[in-house]
Amino acid sequence: MNAVLFLFFQRMRLPLITLITAYAVATVGFTLIPGVDDQGEPWRMSVFEAFYVVSYTGSTIGFGEVPYEFSQAQRLWTIASIYLTVFAWLFGIGSIIALLQDPTCRQVIERARLQRGVRRINEPFYIVCGYGDAGALLTGTLSSRHQRVVVIDSDRQRIDRLTVEDLGASVPAFCMDAREPAHLIEAGLRSRWCAGVLAVTGSDQTNLKIAITSKLLNHKAAVYARADRRATADNMRSFGTDHVLEPGVEFCRRLRLALTAADAFRLHHWLSSGPHASLPGTQMPPRGRWILCGYNPLGQALHQTLESLGVDVTVIDSGTEKENNLLPPGSVLGRGTEAPTLEEAGIRSAAAILALTRDDADNLSILVTARELNPKLFLAARENTGANHLLYEAAELDFIGRPSLVVAGSILSQISSPLFQTFIDLIEAEENEVSARLLQRLGHTTDEGPPQVRTVRISHRRSPAVSRALDHGETVLLEALCRDPRHRQALLPVVPLLLQRGDESWLCPEPDTALESGDRILFAGPPSAGPQLDKLLFMDRALRYVRTGEDHPEGWLWRRYRDHQNSSRSRVQ
Amino acid sequence: MNLGKVVFGFFVLLALTLNFGFFIGDIDNPDHHNVYELFAALVVGLIATVMKLGERSQIGAVLLASSLVVDLHLIAAAVIWVVAVHVTEVGLTPAVMASIVSLSGGALLANLLSVVLLTMETSSINR
């Protein structure tokens, strides 16, 4: 605000001084020019009368010649003062308009408005750096979950796109370079409500800068950063970035799961691919020979994973990038978009093809050509820009890898529950059978969209009702938290995935597990189950009802009435 | 030499001198206090205020505040003059004149403070 005011006054100095001077000169002039009063006597205006005349003349109101008819000399001066004051006004008003039109000034006003917006947030909020595909998905989902979000992007067009989007809550969107620490502070990095910084720009260097800035300036905020290169990821971890998201590593992980434990892959992919994810089909990639187009860092990582799983891989790469001298033996040089190259790589005997180039048109062309040559192929591609998603959908591929979706999905799962990563690690170590059973149970609970995960903590602050019951020496079973507080016979559509007590974690805890203070439970269920679960955690009455079936009124008056009834009943007996 | 500083110092000082010129003389004698001098003091005071607007320094803020005090005093004095002469038509009685001049005396103090502050700032820059 101050900046705007200062800018205004600095620019308005000259017009204001001009205006004051013009009025002063005109006023003094009127007091000096001789006139004639109604009696014909010589008369001169007082300062007050002169100022009165100048005031209505200058503002172009014009009451005429008061208090007496002007002499010719006075009329001459009136002409002079009209031009003087009117032009002074025009100059002043023109300056104000020019100032408001000035890009610098508009930027300052806009920034001040946004900063006010950020300062006014009095609940935890996240700073999303980079409003690309991942940033847009994160912003939209967090807003729909009633989380406040602040967005920074250096691209004006993206910010404009965000401004016209209906997100439910107001999202302050700064158009500035997130690499500057001052800009991050402006976006609220130092605010005590800043819960986390999500660095999801397309550039590793920018994400790195954001991560280190956030870590240094606000050690309480969690930092989630995307890193496409191994070196960047290691660098980020070295200074304690809370969550480093490597799309490449994540793809390798999912590919390995898909090839070894199909249901674990389906569960993982379903739960951590954003709010619009659908459960992947049961058709899993075959274990025959694979063809991999594009030997870029992602290609290399996937190649390594496949080799380690004992899968035979043929690489096709144009060899234009500098990695070409590292191409594995037996590779085919070429783009892969033409039939001869694909034939050379043995497309007809291959089981699957991965199109991983950085060009969406190339990827689609590779896959369509490949399908023509061998209709039974398993087709998978990397989608580079979200704008081309429709094309990939239309191509009817078996698997579409979307780096931005993987990043956003992982961040969302981790934001909604810090236990999620532990759960995924455990699930991967388990037999496929466990995931299959979980999938079956979760499939029952959710009609649309993937289930949402949340952590419940047994503590006085997070679940007072459960905590109080435990303090009274009562036993609360895990099963109680899965019952509907409206009809205790019915079950809430939530599935406890994990129970953590101290350093120990149990996957799929039994319903008759007795809860203890300090337990942390990971639940999965539709968003609509959240409020019901909250009732059980916060309301003694609801919890007692699902545990015992007794529904006692809670209010003071009702309690008195009940006590009275009980005592009179015992007296009769 | 900075022309901006010269102009700025000129107006601050001129506001003080004009104010003093109006203030000096018997407090209740209208002959000792010229209306043009009050008018000039007011106009110069307003210009000095505008020049101080938009100063970001701490001393600039105090200068602006003292300038606003000057304007307030002188406008009050001018309003009393107008009311006495043109509205109630009691004329410039010694009582009216005394209140006008004492108001301008208040403005004089604030103007003096402005000049002192300006001098202090200037000397601190030189050191």
PDB file of C-alpha atoms in Angstrom, chain B residues 29-125:
ATOM      1  CA  ASN B  29      -2.969  45.579  16.097  1.00  0.00           C
ATOM      2  CA  PRO B  30      -4.384  44.868  12.593  1.00  0.00           C
ATOM      3  CA  ASP B  31      -2.042  47.451  11.066  1.00  0.00           C
ATOM      4  CA  HIS B  32       0.989  45.323  11.950  1.00  0.00           C
ATOM      5  CA  HIS B  33      -0.281  42.226  10.159  1.00  0.00           C
ATOM      6  CA  ASN B  34      -0.777  42.222   6.412  1.00  0.00           C
ATOM      7  CA  VAL B  35      -3.349  39.915   4.826  1.00  0.00           C
ATOM      8  CA  TYR B  36      -1.095  39.314   1.793  1.00  0.00           C
ATOM      9  CA  GLU B  37       1.651  38.093   4.034  1.00  0.00           C
ATOM     10  CA  LEU B  38      -0.703  35.522   5.591  1.00  0.00           C
ATOM     11  CA  PHE B  39      -1.853  34.486   2.120  1.00  0.00           C
ATOM     12  CA  ALA B  40       1.722  34.100   0.885  1.00  0.00           C
ATOM     13  CA  ALA B  41       2.721  32.168   3.994  1.00  0.00           C
ATOM     14  CA  LEU B  42      -0.213  29.797   3.428  1.00  0.00           C
ATOM     15  CA  VAL B  43       0.523  29.268  -0.270  1.00  0.00           C
ATOM     16  CA  VAL B  44       4.232  28.697   0.306  1.00  0.00           C
ATOM     17  CA  GLY B  45       3.378  26.380   3.202  1.00  0.00           C
ATOM     18  CA  LEU B  46       1.123  24.328   0.903  1.00  0.00           C
ATOM     19  CA  ILE B  47       3.820  24.126  -1.757  1.00  0.00           C
ATOM     20  CA  ALA B  48       6.369  23.028   0.849  1.00  0.00           C
ATOM     21  CA  THR B  49       3.931  20.306   1.964  1.00  0.00           C
ATOM     22  CA  VAL B  50       3.532  18.983  -1.555  1.00  0.00           C
ATOM     23  CA  MET B  51       7.299  18.930  -2.015  1.00  0.00           C
ATOM     24  CA  LYS B  52       7.682  16.865   1.121  1.00  0.00           C
ATOM     25  CA  LEU B  53       5.071  14.337  -0.015  1.00  0.00           C
ATOM     26  CA  GLY B  54       6.500  11.069  -1.164  1.00  0.00           C
ATOM     27  CA  GLU B  55       9.710  11.365   0.879  1.00  0.00           C
ATOM     28  CA  ARG B  56      10.568   7.895   2.141  1.00  0.00           C
ATOM     29  CA  SER B  57      13.164   8.831   4.768  1.00  0.00           C
ATOM     30  CA  GLN B  58      12.384   9.045   8.472  1.00  0.00           C
ATOM     31  CA  ILE B  59      13.281  12.722   8.593  1.00  0.00           C
ATOM     32  CA  GLY B  60      11.082  13.268   5.540  1.00  0.00           C
ATOM     33  CA  ALA B  61       8.140  11.914   7.476  1.00  0.00           C
ATOM     34  CA  VAL B  62       8.710  14.333  10.362  1.00  0.00           C
ATOM     35  CA  LEU B  63       9.167  17.200   7.911  1.00  0.00           C
ATOM     36  CA  LEU B  64       5.851  16.322   6.287  1.00  0.00           C
ATOM     37  CA  ALA B  65       4.143  16.168   9.663  1.00  0.00           C
ATOM     38  CA  SER B  66       5.437  19.586  10.714  1.00  0.00           C
ATOM     39  CA  SER B  67       4.386  20.986   7.354  1.00  0.00           C
ATOM     40  CA  LEU B  68       0.865  19.654   7.816  1.00  0.00           C
ATOM     41  CA  VAL B  69       0.773  21.341  11.227  1.00  0.00           C
ATOM     42  CA  VAL B  70       1.756  24.636   9.584  1.00  0.00           C
ATOM     43  CA  ASP B  71      -1.018  24.310   7.009  1.00  0.00           C
ATOM     44  CA  LEU B  72      -3.570  23.493   9.648  1.00  0.00           C
ATOM     45  CA  HIS B  73      -2.644  26.559  11.721  1.00  0.00           C
ATOM     46  CA  LEU B  74      -2.560  28.960   8.810  1.00  0.00           C
ATOM     47  CA  ILE B  75      -5.825  27.696   7.320  1.00  0.00           C
ATOM     48  CA  ALA B  76      -7.448  28.101  10.730  1.00  0.00           C
ATOM     49  CA  ALA B  77      -6.082  31.655  10.933  1.00  0.00           C
ATOM     50  CA  ALA B  78      -7.389  32.467   7.437  1.00  0.00           C
ATOM     51  CA  VAL B  79     -10.818  31.022   8.235  1.00  0.00           C
ATOM     52  CA  ILE B  80     -11.052  33.140  11.387  1.00  0.00           C
ATOM     53  CA  TRP B  81     -10.120  36.227   9.353  1.00  0.00           C
ATOM     54  CA  VAL B  82     -12.789  35.506   6.737  1.00  0.00           C
ATOM     55  CA  VAL B  83     -15.460  34.736   9.318  1.00  0.00           C
ATOM     56  CA  ALA B  84     -14.703  37.894  11.299  1.00  0.00           C
ATOM     57  CA  VAL B  85     -14.593  40.238   8.309  1.00  0.00           C
ATOM     58  CA  HIS B  86     -17.097  38.764   5.833  1.00  0.00           C
ATOM     59  CA  VAL B  87     -19.461  36.453   7.693  1.00  0.00           C
ATOM     60  CA  THR B  88     -20.147  37.997  11.109  1.00  0.00           C
ATOM     61  CA  GLU B  89     -18.835  41.409  10.057  1.00  0.00           C
ATOM     62  CA  VAL B  90     -17.434  42.224  13.510  1.00  0.00           C
ATOM     63  CA  GLY B  91     -14.261  43.404  11.751  1.00  0.00           C
ATOM     64  CA  LEU B  92     -10.677  43.020  12.870  1.00  0.00           C
ATOM     65  CA  THR B  93     -11.147  43.704  16.571  1.00  0.00           C
ATOM     66  CA  PRO B  94      -8.080  43.302  18.817  1.00  0.00           C
ATOM     67  CA  ALA B  95      -9.480  39.990  20.103  1.00  0.00           C
ATOM     68  CA  VAL B  96      -9.888  38.570  16.577  1.00  0.00           C
ATOM     69  CA  MET B  97      -6.470  39.813  15.501  1.00  0.00           C
ATOM     70  CA  ALA B  98      -4.860  38.313  18.600  1.00  0.00           C
ATOM     71  CA  SER B  99      -6.281  34.869  17.897  1.00  0.00           C
ATOM     72  CA  ILE B 100      -5.213  35.043  14.231  1.00  0.00           C
ATOM     73  CA  VAL B 101      -1.693  36.073  15.136  1.00  0.00           C
ATOM     74  CA  SER B 102      -1.367  33.507  17.912  1.00  0.00           C
ATOM     75  CA  LEU B 103      -2.403  30.783  15.469  1.00  0.00           C
ATOM     76  CA  SER B 104       0.246  31.977  13.050  1.00  0.00           C
ATOM     77  CA  GLY B 105       2.664  31.878  16.001  1.00  0.00           C
ATOM     78  CA  GLY B 106       1.929  28.165  16.345  1.00  0.00           C
ATOM     79  CA  ALA B 107       2.612  27.740  12.648  1.00  0.00           C
ATOM     80  CA  LEU B 108       5.864  29.645  13.124  1.00  0.00           C
ATOM     81  CA  LEU B 109       7.077  27.072  15.673  1.00  0.00           C
ATOM     82  CA  ALA B 110       6.327  24.205  13.326  1.00  0.00           C
ATOM     83  CA  ASN B 111       8.070  26.035  10.465  1.00  0.00           C
ATOM     84  CA  LEU B 112      11.064  26.587  12.704  1.00  0.00           C
ATOM     85  CA  LEU B 113      11.185  22.875  13.477  1.00  0.00           C
ATOM     86  CA  SER B 114      11.117  22.144   9.740  1.00  0.00           C
ATOM     87  CA  VAL B 115      14.114  24.341   9.130  1.00  0.00           C
ATOM     88  CA  VAL B 116      16.011  22.886  12.087  1.00  0.00           C
ATOM     89  CA  LEU B 117      15.331  19.338  10.862  1.00  0.00           C
ATOM     90  CA  LEU B 118      16.393  20.247   7.352  1.00  0.00           C
ATOM     91  CA  THR B 119      19.628  21.753   8.663  1.00  0.00           C
ATOM     92  CA  MET B 120      20.313  18.676  10.758  1.00  0.00           C
ATOM     93  CA  GLU B 121      19.769  16.391   7.810  1.00  0.00           C
ATOM     94  CA  THR B 122      22.025  18.452   5.599  1.00  0.00           C
ATOM     95  CA  SER B 123      24.824  18.553   8.144  1.00  0.00           C
ATOM     96  CA  SER B 124      24.587  14.816   8.754  1.00  0.00           C
ATOM     97  CA  ILE B 125      25.038  14.196   5.035  1.00  0.00           C
TER      98      ILE B 125
END
